[in-house]
Structures are given as C-alpha cells and as structure tokens.
XYZ file of C-alpha atoms in Angstrom:
702
model
C 0.000 0.000 0.000
C 1.371 3.415 -0.927
C 1.859 6.182 1.607
C -0.279 9.285 1.110
C 1.340 12.639 1.741
C -0.522 15.004 4.064
C -1.849 18.110 2.459
C 0.272 21.232 2.716
C -1.138 24.711 2.938
C 1.858 26.221 1.123
C 1.214 27.621 -2.316
C 2.593 25.209 -4.878
C 3.484 26.282 -8.417
C 0.925 25.293 -11.036
C 1.654 21.901 -12.614
C 2.707 20.094 -9.422
C -0.233 20.442 -7.073
C -0.345 19.060 -3.567
C 1.845 16.423 -1.995
C -0.979 13.934 -2.599
C -0.721 14.696 -6.300
C 3.050 14.187 -6.185
C 2.442 10.828 -4.505
C -0.006 9.794 -7.245
C 2.457 10.966 -9.859
C 5.272 8.855 -8.384
C 2.994 5.832 -7.980
C 2.035 6.030 -11.653
C 5.650 6.330 -12.775
C 6.665 3.371 -10.612
C 3.806 1.235 -11.989
C 5.000 1.928 -15.540
C 8.608 1.198 -14.665
C 9.687 4.783 -15.247
C 10.743 5.299 -11.634
C 12.310 2.699 -9.331
C 10.561 1.607 -6.156
C 13.548 2.816 -4.148
C 13.249 6.331 -5.624
C 9.650 6.689 -4.504
C 10.360 4.995 -1.154
C 13.118 7.496 -0.396
C 10.821 10.442 -1.125
C 8.027 8.929 0.966
C 10.410 8.420 3.885
C 11.371 12.110 3.831
C 7.703 13.078 3.639
C 6.857 10.993 6.707
C 9.809 12.299 8.708
C 9.247 15.969 7.819
C 5.496 16.582 7.359
C 5.911 20.250 6.401
C 8.329 19.556 3.525
C 7.265 21.220 0.275
C 5.775 19.050 -2.481
C 8.517 20.238 -4.838
C 11.155 19.128 -2.341
C 9.629 15.642 -2.188
C 9.525 15.467 -5.995
C 13.136 16.657 -6.185
C 14.202 13.930 -3.729
C 12.591 11.233 -5.874
C 14.184 12.626 -9.041
C 17.617 12.899 -7.391
C 17.441 9.227 -6.458
C 16.209 8.432 -9.972
C 19.158 10.267 -11.521
C 21.539 8.351 -9.290
C 20.155 5.134 -10.783
C 20.890 6.518 -14.256
C 24.530 7.242 -13.454
C 24.279 10.882 -12.378
C 25.895 11.961 -9.110
C 23.208 14.622 -8.631
C 20.099 16.250 -10.060
C 20.857 19.390 -12.046
C 17.794 21.531 -11.411
C 18.474 24.045 -14.195
C 19.120 21.380 -16.858
C 16.026 19.474 -15.739
C 13.802 22.506 -16.194
C 15.359 23.275 -19.585
C 14.747 19.788 -21.019
C 12.959 17.431 -18.604
C 12.430 14.526 -21.032
C 16.057 14.319 -22.108
C 17.695 14.998 -18.740
C 15.471 12.637 -16.765
C 14.902 10.087 -19.539
C 11.321 9.703 -18.408
C 9.902 7.628 -20.007
C 13.076 5.483 -19.925
C 14.913 4.986 -23.199
C 12.384 7.263 -24.876
C 9.589 4.649 -24.685
C 6.185 6.264 -24.317
C 3.046 4.648 -23.042
C 0.791 2.727 -25.429
C -2.004 4.675 -27.066
C -4.575 3.177 -24.721
C -2.587 4.465 -21.744
C -1.699 7.882 -23.139
C -4.678 9.663 -21.634
C -3.474 9.241 -18.053
C 0.283 9.568 -18.570
C 1.754 12.675 -16.942
C 5.126 13.552 -18.422
C 7.873 15.455 -16.581
C 7.607 18.268 -19.120
C 3.988 18.773 -18.032
C 4.733 18.512 -14.329
C 7.593 21.025 -14.461
C 6.188 23.338 -17.138
C 5.388 26.283 -14.858
C 8.215 25.884 -12.349
C 11.065 28.364 -12.354
C 14.513 27.676 -10.963
C 13.998 30.295 -8.272
C 10.754 28.697 -7.113
C 12.287 25.221 -7.023
C 15.308 26.396 -5.057
C 13.015 28.222 -2.639
C 11.000 25.036 -2.115
C 14.202 23.225 -1.166
C 14.940 25.654 1.652
C 14.203 23.301 4.538
C 16.940 23.069 7.182
C 15.973 19.542 8.256
C 16.376 18.083 4.766
C 18.686 20.287 2.688
C 21.846 22.259 3.375
C 24.677 23.750 1.326
C 27.550 21.467 2.341
C 28.849 19.998 5.585
C 26.104 18.857 7.917
C 23.777 15.922 8.455
C 20.870 16.602 6.085
C 20.044 13.806 3.604
C 20.217 16.249 0.672
C 22.896 18.779 -0.270
C 22.275 21.693 -2.632
C 25.329 23.239 -4.309
C 24.314 25.916 -6.809
C 21.779 24.138 -9.004
C 23.033 20.627 -8.172
C 21.030 18.582 -5.663
C 22.847 15.564 -4.179
C 22.175 12.687 -1.886
C 24.642 13.497 0.866
C 26.707 10.345 0.410
C 27.499 11.201 -3.210
C 28.321 14.807 -2.430
C 30.781 13.482 0.160
C 32.287 11.070 -2.380
C 32.988 13.989 -4.747
C 34.590 15.977 -1.942
C 36.751 13.032 -0.909
C 37.922 12.264 -4.454
C 38.823 15.900 -5.164
C 40.690 16.209 -1.880
C 42.608 12.923 -2.300
C 43.692 13.736 -5.851
C 44.604 17.290 -4.836
C 46.839 15.968 -2.070
C 48.711 13.859 -4.612
C 49.315 16.910 -6.813
C 51.288 18.389 -3.922
C 53.789 15.518 -4.183
C 54.738 16.287 -7.803
C 57.540 18.679 -6.956
C 59.027 16.276 -4.408
C 58.876 13.314 -6.807
C 60.356 15.367 -9.651
C 63.284 16.529 -7.543
C 63.876 12.978 -6.327
C 64.258 11.570 -9.838
C 67.716 10.705 -11.113
C 67.604 12.969 -14.192
C 70.408 11.204 -16.033
C 69.019 7.781 -15.127
C 65.577 8.895 -16.277
C 66.842 10.000 -19.690
C 68.828 6.778 -20.080
C 65.845 4.627 -19.100
C 63.487 6.443 -21.470
C 65.977 6.192 -24.329
C 66.329 2.447 -23.703
C 62.617 1.772 -23.381
C 61.765 3.942 -26.393
C 64.540 3.515 -28.985
C 64.666 6.651 -31.129
C 63.110 6.394 -34.566
C 64.755 8.266 -37.411
C 62.475 11.191 -38.166
C 62.436 12.410 -41.738
C 61.017 15.831 -41.021
C 59.657 18.045 -38.286
C 56.063 16.979 -38.978
C 56.438 13.383 -37.785
C 54.457 12.286 -34.747
C 55.592 13.030 -31.222
C 56.167 9.843 -29.202
C 53.292 10.287 -26.782
C 53.963 6.967 -25.087
C 57.408 8.229 -24.098
C 55.979 11.553 -22.920
C 53.294 9.733 -20.909
C 55.942 7.667 -19.099
C 57.974 10.739 -18.229
C 54.934 12.693 -17.061
C 53.709 9.845 -14.846
C 57.196 9.255 -13.397
C 57.056 12.614 -11.611
C 53.422 12.369 -10.493
C 51.754 10.677 -7.533
C 48.508 10.766 -9.539
C 48.514 10.297 -13.305
C 46.186 9.373 -16.141
C 47.140 7.794 -19.455
C 44.192 8.014 -21.828
C 43.779 7.094 -25.470
C 41.596 5.225 -27.925
C 41.817 1.557 -28.945
C 45.247 0.495 -30.150
C 47.093 3.589 -28.920
C 49.270 1.434 -26.663
C 48.028 2.115 -23.144
C 49.103 -1.319 -21.877
C 52.502 -1.125 -23.579
C 53.014 2.340 -22.137
C 52.162 1.408 -18.567
C 54.433 -1.652 -18.644
C 57.317 0.566 -19.744
C 56.328 3.078 -17.072
C 56.504 0.373 -14.402
C 59.924 -0.652 -15.710
C 60.994 2.981 -15.494
C 59.750 3.313 -11.908
C 61.406 0.060 -10.862
C 64.686 1.067 -12.512
C 64.683 4.244 -10.419
C 63.754 2.320 -7.261
C 66.476 -0.297 -7.807
C 69.209 2.161 -8.804
C 70.545 1.794 -5.281
C 71.528 -1.849 -4.919
C 70.295 -1.957 -1.323
C 66.801 -0.645 -2.136
C 63.743 -2.896 -2.384
C 61.559 -2.923 -5.497
C 58.286 -1.032 -5.488
C 55.201 -2.982 -4.453
C 52.960 -2.739 -7.529
C 49.382 -3.986 -7.931
C 47.346 -4.153 -11.139
C 43.554 -3.977 -11.077
C 40.508 -3.481 -13.279
C 36.848 -2.761 -12.479
C 35.423 -6.033 -13.872
C 36.522 -9.627 -14.172
C 36.421 -9.397 -17.956
C 38.657 -6.330 -18.024
C 41.042 -7.934 -15.531
C 41.259 -11.083 -17.648
C 42.022 -9.120 -20.808
C 44.788 -7.122 -19.108
C 46.114 -10.330 -17.572
C 46.390 -11.912 -21.028
C 48.222 -8.957 -22.584
C 50.524 -7.774 -19.833
C 52.682 -10.904 -19.475
C 53.723 -10.683 -23.120
C 54.405 -6.965 -22.812
C 56.666 -7.552 -19.790
C 58.514 -10.354 -21.583
C 59.191 -8.057 -24.565
C 60.619 -5.189 -22.507
C 64.016 -4.046 -23.911
C 65.903 -4.140 -20.627
C 69.293 -5.357 -21.848
C 70.943 -1.962 -21.331
C 69.820 -1.745 -17.703
C 72.334 -2.720 -15.025
C 69.678 -4.823 -13.267
C 67.455 -5.602 -16.223
C 66.200 -9.013 -15.122
C 65.603 -7.787 -11.572
C 63.473 -4.998 -13.036
C 61.528 -7.471 -15.180
C 60.878 -9.774 -12.234
C 59.678 -6.820 -10.144
C 56.837 -6.033 -12.580
C 53.709 -8.045 -11.716
C 51.649 -9.788 -14.375
C 48.711 -10.851 -12.183
C 45.625 -8.622 -12.409
C 42.745 -8.576 -9.943
C 39.372 -6.865 -9.790
C 39.009 -3.760 -7.652
C 36.500 -5.572 -5.446
C 38.992 -8.352 -4.739
C 41.806 -5.854 -4.215
C 39.862 -3.870 -1.635
C 38.336 -6.959 -0.015
C 34.575 -7.269 -0.219
C 32.484 -7.863 2.865
C 29.315 -9.970 2.507
C 26.128 -7.896 2.579
C 28.071 -4.655 3.007
C 29.089 -1.672 0.909
C 32.288 -1.408 2.963
C 35.651 -3.000 2.177
C 38.336 -4.569 4.364
C 40.861 -1.996 3.139
C 40.229 1.663 3.952
C 42.019 4.614 5.535
C 42.390 2.706 8.805
C 43.634 -0.452 7.071
C 45.339 0.754 3.880
C 46.548 -1.401 1.014
C 50.139 -2.626 1.243
C 51.456 -1.166 -2.005
C 53.517 1.634 -3.512
C 51.913 1.828 -6.964
C 48.372 0.973 -8.074
C 47.484 0.751 -11.768
C 43.786 0.656 -12.718
C 42.949 -0.342 -16.291
C 39.626 0.459 -18.024
C 39.222 3.361 -15.598
C 36.292 4.792 -17.592
C 34.244 2.001 -15.990
C 35.132 3.042 -12.421
C 32.232 4.829 -10.764
C 32.407 7.616 -8.187
C 31.760 5.391 -5.156
C 34.471 2.920 -6.177
C 36.990 5.690 -6.904
C 36.303 7.073 -3.440
C 36.918 3.627 -1.920
C 40.177 3.188 -3.855
C 41.561 6.571 -2.826
C 40.484 6.003 0.767
C 42.426 2.709 0.888
C 45.600 4.030 -0.768
C 48.564 4.802 1.488
C 49.427 8.498 1.478
C 52.719 7.975 -0.383
C 51.361 5.538 -2.985
C 51.080 6.415 -6.670
C 47.796 5.960 -8.541
C 47.897 5.461 -12.328
C 44.643 5.349 -14.291
C 44.434 3.898 -17.815
C 41.395 4.271 -20.012
C 39.648 5.744 -23.006
C 38.087 9.051 -21.992
C 35.652 8.913 -24.918
C 34.070 5.602 -23.949
C 30.808 5.282 -22.085
C 31.081 6.066 -18.411
C 30.417 3.547 -15.651
C 26.954 2.072 -15.258
C 26.892 3.328 -11.661
C 26.924 7.000 -10.719
C 29.704 9.239 -11.912
C 31.893 9.692 -14.982
C 35.169 10.112 -13.145
C 37.662 9.508 -15.958
C 35.648 11.501 -18.497
C 35.399 14.499 -16.180
C 39.050 14.434 -15.222
C 40.106 14.148 -18.878
C 37.763 16.690 -20.427
C 40.721 18.945 -21.351
C 43.139 16.154 -22.290
C 43.017 16.654 -26.062
C 44.397 20.201 -25.773
C 46.812 19.097 -22.980
C 47.179 22.558 -21.321
C 50.759 21.865 -20.233
C 52.425 24.815 -18.554
C 55.731 26.097 -19.931
C 57.492 24.553 -16.934
C 55.994 21.142 -17.754
C 56.852 21.576 -21.435
C 60.484 22.421 -20.619
C 60.856 19.500 -18.218
C 59.257 16.969 -20.585
C 61.312 18.051 -23.594
C 64.529 17.844 -21.565
C 63.654 14.405 -20.176
C 62.438 12.839 -23.424
C 64.008 14.714 -26.317
C 60.507 15.027 -27.803
C 59.021 18.323 -28.897
C 55.612 19.481 -27.691
C 53.448 21.490 -30.044
C 53.084 25.079 -28.832
C 49.309 24.760 -29.252
C 49.317 22.316 -26.336
C 50.967 24.793 -23.968
C 48.874 26.930 -21.627
C 50.386 29.140 -18.934
C 47.098 28.842 -17.045
C 47.138 25.032 -17.114
C 45.922 23.423 -13.881
C 47.701 20.903 -11.679
C 45.332 18.243 -13.020
C 46.325 19.067 -16.614
C 49.980 18.368 -15.734
C 49.073 14.834 -14.667
C 47.292 13.678 -17.834
C 48.828 12.294 -21.021
C 46.716 11.466 -24.056
C 48.038 8.880 -26.524
C 47.151 10.072 -30.007
C 48.359 7.461 -32.519
C 46.369 4.242 -33.065
C 48.428 1.191 -33.946
C 45.307 -0.935 -34.463
C 43.467 1.192 -37.001
C 45.466 2.472 -39.946
C 44.543 5.579 -41.892
C 42.833 3.250 -44.375
C 40.620 1.691 -41.685
C 36.978 2.608 -41.929
C 36.461 1.613 -38.274
C 39.162 4.030 -37.164
C 37.913 6.811 -39.425
C 34.312 6.318 -38.282
C 35.325 6.351 -34.608
C 37.230 9.598 -35.151
C 34.318 11.138 -37.053
C 31.851 10.184 -34.315
C 34.138 11.680 -31.662
C 34.281 14.938 -33.609
C 30.545 15.379 -33.063
C 30.128 16.487 -36.696
C 27.458 14.583 -38.686
C 29.014 15.695 -41.987
C 32.235 13.835 -41.143
C 30.258 10.696 -40.301
C 28.407 10.899 -43.626
C 31.714 11.337 -45.473
C 33.110 8.131 -43.934
C 30.055 6.150 -45.009
C 30.267 7.574 -48.520
C 33.891 6.439 -48.881
C 32.985 2.739 -49.058
C 35.538 1.262 -46.648
C 35.834 -2.526 -46.879
C 35.695 -3.043 -43.110
C 32.356 -1.199 -42.735
C 28.888 -2.418 -43.671
C 25.397 -1.031 -43.228
C 22.051 -2.842 -43.007
C 18.944 -0.690 -43.142
C 16.019 -3.089 -43.439
C 15.365 -4.588 -40.036
C 11.809 -5.865 -40.241
C 10.868 -9.202 -38.736
C 11.861 -12.009 -41.065
C 14.216 -9.729 -42.972
C 16.771 -11.810 -44.916
C 19.541 -9.239 -44.491
C 19.339 -9.336 -40.701
C 19.243 -13.126 -40.728
C 22.345 -13.216 -42.932
C 24.114 -10.851 -40.544
C 23.322 -12.921 -37.456
C 23.992 -16.320 -38.995
C 26.922 -15.635 -41.327
C 28.017 -12.088 -40.490
C 27.148 -10.593 -43.869
C 24.380 -8.665 -45.572
C 22.902 -10.876 -48.264
C 21.450 -14.345 -48.715
C 22.064 -17.141 -46.249
C 24.894 -19.386 -47.395
C 26.572 -22.475 -46.089
C 30.081 -21.061 -46.075
C 31.510 -20.432 -42.626
C 33.248 -17.276 -43.805
C 32.223 -14.605 -46.263
C 34.769 -11.900 -47.031
C 36.425 -12.664 -43.689
C 33.339 -11.834 -41.641
C 31.781 -14.263 -39.182
C 28.333 -14.799 -37.738
C 27.053 -17.131 -35.032
C 27.124 -20.141 -37.372
C 30.920 -20.125 -37.016
C 31.109 -20.886 -33.284
C 28.231 -23.390 -33.428
C 29.903 -25.286 -36.263
C 33.213 -25.164 -34.393
C 31.417 -26.589 -31.357
C 30.211 -29.641 -33.305
C 33.128 -30.137 -35.671
C 35.734 -30.204 -32.893
C 33.757 -31.991 -30.195
C 36.050 -34.637 -28.618
C 35.201 -38.294 -28.425
C 33.741 -39.932 -25.336
C 37.150 -41.003 -24.028
C 38.752 -37.537 -24.252
C 40.839 -36.400 -21.293
C 40.446 -33.083 -19.463
C 43.182 -31.308 -21.431
C 41.477 -32.218 -24.720
C 38.130 -30.967 -23.444
C 39.734 -27.673 -22.371
C 41.332 -27.230 -25.807
C 37.930 -27.783 -27.427
C 36.181 -25.318 -25.107
C 38.851 -22.677 -25.771
C 38.355 -23.135 -29.514
C 34.589 -22.631 -29.122
C 35.060 -19.549 -26.916
C 37.559 -18.094 -29.398
C 35.157 -18.760 -32.280
C 32.327 -17.120 -30.341
C 34.509 -14.017 -29.908
C 34.708 -13.669 -33.673
C 31.237 -12.076 -33.755
C 29.002 -10.211 -31.332
C 25.682 -8.451 -31.759
C 25.638 -5.203 -29.750
C 22.682 -2.951 -29.031
C 21.917 0.351 -27.364
C 18.775 -0.579 -25.429
C 17.604 -3.290 -23.073
C 13.910 -3.054 -23.896
C 11.895 -3.151 -27.076
C 12.305 -4.907 -30.411
C 15.825 -3.504 -30.889
C 16.955 -4.018 -27.298
C 18.669 -6.992 -25.668
C 15.423 -8.666 -24.638
C 13.827 -8.574 -28.087
C 17.005 -9.349 -30.043
C 17.979 -12.351 -27.904
C 14.607 -13.948 -28.626
C 14.806 -13.085 -32.318
C 18.358 -14.392 -32.780
C 17.550 -17.638 -30.961
C 14.607 -18.148 -33.319
C 16.751 -17.504 -36.410
C 19.409 -19.975 -35.238
C 16.698 -22.530 -34.516
C 15.406 -22.030 -38.061
C 18.865 -22.874 -39.354
C 18.971 -25.911 -37.012
C 22.067 -24.550 -35.320
C 20.604 -24.692 -31.797
C 17.848 -26.783 -30.233
C 14.419 -25.289 -29.740
C 13.711 -26.872 -26.352
C 14.518 -25.987 -22.754
C 16.195 -23.105 -20.970
C 19.603 -24.758 -21.236
C 20.776 -26.144 -24.565
C 24.056 -26.894 -26.324
C 25.550 -23.685 -27.672
C 23.688 -21.290 -25.377
C 26.000 -18.328 -24.668
C 25.490 -16.737 -21.258
C 26.668 -13.534 -19.592
C 27.387 -13.405 -15.854
C 25.515 -10.405 -14.437
C 26.776 -10.464 -10.840
C 30.122 -11.337 -9.266
C 30.156 -14.891 -7.898
C 33.285 -15.271 -5.783
C 32.469 -18.872 -4.857
C 32.569 -19.912 -8.513
C 35.311 -17.446 -9.386
C 33.110 -15.747 -11.993
C 32.895 -12.001 -12.451
C 30.216 -9.693 -13.810
C 30.741 -9.591 -17.592
C 32.227 -13.086 -18.021
C 30.842 -14.983 -21.030
C 30.477 -18.762 -21.108
C 29.210 -21.303 -23.659
C 27.007 -24.273 -22.795
C 28.615 -27.543 -23.967
C 27.990 -31.263 -23.632
C 30.564 -33.297 -21.710
C 30.813 -37.099 -21.571
C 29.862 -38.856 -18.319
C 31.542 -41.953 -16.844
C 28.314 -43.866 -17.477
C 28.591 -43.268 -21.211
C 26.062 -40.481 -21.490
C 26.336 -36.709 -21.867
C 25.756 -33.819 -19.468
C 25.594 -30.045 -19.885
C 28.313 -27.796 -18.481
C 28.994 -24.108 -19.081
C 32.586 -23.400 -20.136
C 34.251 -20.167 -18.970
C 37.824 -19.117 -19.663
C 39.848 -19.103 -16.428
C 40.999 -15.570 -17.309
C 44.487 -16.000 -15.876
C 46.350 -16.542 -19.149
C 46.610 -20.297 -18.473
C 44.035 -21.420 -21.094
C 42.334 -23.444 -18.364
C 38.546 -23.782 -18.441
C 36.091 -23.471 -15.575
C 33.334 -26.048 -16.112
C 30.189 -25.043 -14.214
C 26.897 -26.851 -13.734
C 24.060 -24.715 -15.201
C 22.094 -25.110 -11.975
C 24.872 -23.304 -10.058
C 24.626 -20.189 -12.223
C 22.161 -17.935 -10.426
C 22.858 -14.635 -12.214
C 23.250 -15.173 -15.954
C 21.365 -14.195 -19.092
C 21.477 -15.324 -22.715
C 23.900 -13.168 -24.644
C 23.324 -13.466 -28.369
C 22.764 -9.724 -28.014
C 24.831 -7.649 -25.581
C 24.376 -4.022 -24.586
C 27.204 -1.696 -25.525
C 27.557 -0.894 -21.814
C 28.159 -4.565 -20.987
C 30.616 -4.931 -23.885
C 33.125 -2.469 -22.422
C 36.469 -4.135 -21.894
C 35.787 -6.602 -24.734
C 36.819 -6.777 -28.391
C 35.381 -8.827 -31.239
C 36.733 -9.562 -34.690
C 33.347 -8.557 -36.128
C 30.974 -6.401 -34.088
C 27.459 -5.660 -35.316
C 25.877 -2.609 -33.681
C 22.059 -2.572 -33.776
C 20.529 0.854 -33.247
C 16.844 1.669 -32.660
C 14.750 3.040 -35.491
C 14.164 6.328 -33.677
C 16.333 8.556 -31.511
C 16.447 7.780 -27.800
C 18.045 9.640 -24.871
C 20.509 6.747 -24.447
C 21.676 7.005 -28.067
C 24.705 9.253 -27.679
C 28.102 9.918 -29.192
C 29.810 7.931 -26.431
C 27.575 4.901 -26.924
C 28.089 4.829 -30.687
C 31.863 5.346 -30.304
C 32.119 2.568 -27.712
C 30.134 0.199 -29.934
C 32.263 1.004 -32.976
C 35.539 0.466 -31.143
C 34.559 -3.019 -29.926
C 35.294 -4.161 -33.503
C 38.851 -5.216 -34.377
C 38.500 -6.038 -38.082
C 34.893 -5.590 -39.215
C 31.957 -3.443 -38.169
C 28.345 -3.635 -39.279
C 25.761 -1.098 -38.157
C 22.104 -1.997 -38.526
C 19.114 0.299 -38.074
C 15.701 0.618 -39.646
C 16.028 4.343 -38.992
C 18.724 4.851 -41.648
C 22.191 6.362 -41.419
C 20.747 9.615 -40.152
C 20.294 7.882 -36.777
C 24.082 7.703 -36.371
C 24.601 11.207 -37.701
C 22.074 12.639 -35.252
C 23.310 10.535 -32.335
C 26.823 12.017 -32.559
C 25.372 15.441 -31.777
C 24.142 14.153 -28.401
C 26.810 13.520 -25.807
C 26.540 12.042 -22.334
C 26.271 14.827 -19.793
C 26.538 13.174 -16.404
C 25.350 15.607 -13.753
C 28.246 16.047 -11.362
C 30.362 18.641 -9.630
C 33.650 16.739 -9.731
C 35.290 18.993 -12.299
C 34.297 22.038 -10.243
C 36.674 20.776 -7.568
C 39.669 21.549 -9.798
C 40.852 25.014 -10.678
C 40.178 24.990 -14.414
C 36.440 25.437 -13.810
C-alpha cells in the first residue's frame, strides 16, 4: 500500500499540485517502470519524517534518487527545467506509453512546465532536509546541483585525495635521477629516425615521463594507442629508479581493473608486454623485469569485499600494502568505487589510471575519468611542464598544447594520439574519429567512402533476410553455407566449431579444455551489440529473435532453458565460482563416466593459463542469454566482427559515447544496422553524455 502525503497549505506552483498529487504521480511512474521503487520509497520516507516539507522538495528527492540510478551523481535543477524529457529520460529509453494508456500519462515536461529555478530552489529551503555542504541533512544543494549526501561526500573526498597527490609532484620530480631517467626512457623507447619536423611526437614516451614525476597520473587514449605497452614501460621505469641503489627494495605494484572481464584481458596482454621489454641496457634488467607483476585482480577483490556490506576490508584505517596501483579500463570506475580506492591508498602511494576518456562512463553513478580528462586533447601543459618533458624525453611538444594557465590536473594527464590498431585506411578508425568529432558531416563522409571493413544494413523488419544473414553468417545478403564470407563471421561459425571439434567420449580433461577454448575463441569472432535493453531492438527482443533464427537454421535446439551452444553472460560477481560480472560462457555437452552426456557451461579461467572453468548450469544464479549484448556490458571486450544494432528512432541513451564505444569493440569488421537509416548515427553524434556532477568544479580549471 502506498503512503499518502498530508496536504500542505503552502502555495505550490501550477503543474505540481499538492503532496498527494506528487504521490499519485510517483505511484504512476513506478507502476510503468519509469521510476524505481527505491526512488519513490526514499521520497516517501522524507515526507513521513518531515510533514511540512514542500511538495517540490519531495519530488526533487525522488528525481535525485532516480538520476543516481541513471549514473548521475546529482540532479541538475536548471538542466532538468530546460529539457525534462532528455535529462530525466522519463519515459526510460524514450519509450512512451501505449495509445490506450496515453490519456493518463503525466510527463515530466507537463509537471515542471510552470516551475522556475527560483521557485524550485526556494521550495528546497528546509533546514531539516537540505543544506549547502557539511552537515547531516540527507540532501545537499550546491548551486543548481542537488545531491544525496553520500554522493556529495564522495565527490569531496575524491577531489581532496587527488589534490593531495598533486602536492607531491615537486618532491617526486626533484627525487628523480635525471640522467638515469633520460637513459631509461631512451632504452625503453629507442629513437626512430624522423624524416622531417612533422612526424608524430612519441606520446607513449611523454606519458611515461609525465607519470614518473606524479603521484597521480592518467594515461588516456583510444583503442590500439598502446596504453598497456606504455604502462608496462612506465613500471619498468619506476622500478629502474627504485632499484638504482643496490640496497633498495623494489616497489610494491598492484594491477587492477573494475570487472573480471577487463582484468582477464589485461592479464592476457601484460605478461607478453613484460617479456618483450628491452631491458638489456639496464644494469639490473632481469631484476626490473621480475619486479613487474603480471597478475591482475578486480578492484572488489583488491579492496576486499564484505558480505552484505558496501564497505571494504581496506580503507584509511587499514590501507593497502602497495607503492603503486594501476587501474585499467578506468572509464568504468564509478564515483563510489573511486572514493573507496583513494580512501584505501597509502598516502605515499602512486595511482595510475588507464582508459579511453571517450568511452561510455560507468553504469553506476559518476563519470570520473571523463570528467578528469575533459581537457586532455588540448593538454594545457604549462611552460614549466613543457620544458621538463622536452629535456627528459628529447621530444618536442606542439606550442598549441601549452597553456600558462594550465591546472595541476592538466599536468598529470597524457593522451596517446596514434592508433596502432586502425590504420589511416581503416573505416572503423575513421568512423570512430568522425563520431568523436561530433560532426554529422564527417560521419556521412566516412560512409560515402565505401571502406571494406564497414557495412550497413537498413532493413530490419521481422523475417528480414539481411538481418538473418548478418546474425547467422556475419554478412548482408542471402544465407549461405560457407563459414566465412569476405572474412566476416556470424554465429554459425562458433556453433559449427562446437560440433566439428567436439572430442570423443574417451577424451581427457586437457582435450576438453582445448575444445572449449576453440569454441570460446570462435564465439569471440562475432558479437551483436545494441543500445537498449527493452523493445524490439533491445537486448530482450534481439535475444529472442536471434535464438529463433538460429533454430530455423537448425544450429541450436528449440527446447529448454539450457541447450548446447547457449552463450550466457554473468551479471553479478560470484566469488564462490570465481566468476565475475561480464564473463561470457558457452554451454557444452561433456561425456559422463556412465557413457552419457551432461551439460556444463565453459568459462575461460581468465588468468592466461588457457584453463577452463566447467560449471553446472544449476549453479549459475545470475546469468542471461547473450546473443545480443548491450554496448555498456561490452566495455572491456573486443570482437573480430561487431554488429551494432541501433533503434529506429532517436532515444536519450543514443549518444556519441555509446556509438563510439560500440564502434571500437570491432577489431576487423563493423556492421551497423538500423531501420532508422544512417541519419540515426549522424544525429546521435550530436548528443553527448552529460553526467550531472560537480567533480570537475573541484579543480581550478572550472
């Protein structure tokens, strides 16, 4: 039963009405799935505790909680009044009620139509519920930003912790062995003969030098720009400095990532990068190599989760035992987790963040990396930083990247600018760059060029042959029996691999693991990505549709929840099974001692060993079929051929960052499919994710 607000005698701006009307409004939004139960429950709790609270304050509390669920650290009152539908995404994902419900749907634009910013701020003036900073009220109002207190405190903590590390830059810089630094950089980055002054600056080398003098540093860049290679060389540089004195101990370094999938990918790549380090010219080269870790853990494991608690074992009172922490895929780290990491770091420890600033932000609240890196493209190095970097590296920094007013944060960020994955002839690379520019004309120009690694499918109606060809064989055209067509793959490939390579009944464990790895590798050749969860072009609709198409082709069985070939995505960390949110497994049939067959789900161990975790389906409590995967869930993954399915109409979730992230999941081939035409992409690039937050205001460039 819902709680009814008591009437208030205060005058309420037209369009909102009494607190009873606000209650009915919230109840209706919850019933339609527009608002979460917890959002309404929070507002009702405040209403019960403070009976004289204004109706607009209660509505603002519900919307602040709602925005938190959408990844915003706060509710921006001014932006909400300017464009309620877009800012609040109510209805979610742009889905409006059915025609037969339309008569009683009340949209935010109607509710807020006659409210001014001044009136809303005045309604929030209640000392028991809202204050302007330090205090004990549940809500905090800073300018036009309304926070739940916990998230305002997280922002304050993160800004303060990073700011404290800026203060160590001068001390670290003066403590560096300048000659040793130049020697180490020259060894790690052998000079390339430059034909003229226009050749590229070695940004990897500059990034290493910049991070060597910083207690807090960020290395950002797009796919293939060498973030992993750079950080491995940076760690070698730091260890070479630490071990210069024969009696000194090596630095204690830990590597972490926000998800199990991201940790596994870094784990697979970093060992090879360490093995390839050119350390022959170092006096203690092998000691340096051995002092660089190759094991990667998740942030939750690093900090030490506590069952049924938001708290971790490691915190300010029990800090982590380390000197350097590297976090990969930092764009996926939310505000609460960044606060926990900084809280658990020893005061003298270095923090190095790696990530692509242009990717989608974390699913949870905050866009920490994106906010910190919003000025990275123009660098804003001071002349002092420019002089120091050029002396240390021998590289020249373009004068356009120098800014005498550059902030301390600017001096801690290096952006890698050259992609080694996508050449200048790559349509994927050109399309990603065009999308990032935010200019629809550039996107249209890329499509008009006719790149061989790009394809477009426009007809997406049910039963459409082009969509079936894409899903089954990875191409636009008629269904064929060839496993490959122009190098592209579809889901037929992994299902045929599954059957063609299935071991005999007497196969040993090693043989079964080799088979499962082959199936998992084949599955990674193709992935259908989408922007939405709901609707015909969301995960729910596409998973059903793809399963039906594969059943039509007799590639999967049509019976039961669990069947041979079912791909599943883990949606919640399961420490007992050693599975992390984002892990993908394939359902296979294994022989039994009795001569029969039994289903097991095969997951890669994720430790670079090529071992397989075989899990009973009944033990998997948080998985979903993953023929279609949201772009959000795909972060940290790459696929030989990625097919990005976009809705036929614009939606608030369809943004530049989402399209860019989807595009850059593809290594060799990209197909984009939408019944809405190419204009959907061109219009989406004009909309960027604007996470409501005050984090950037905590640094002096705002």
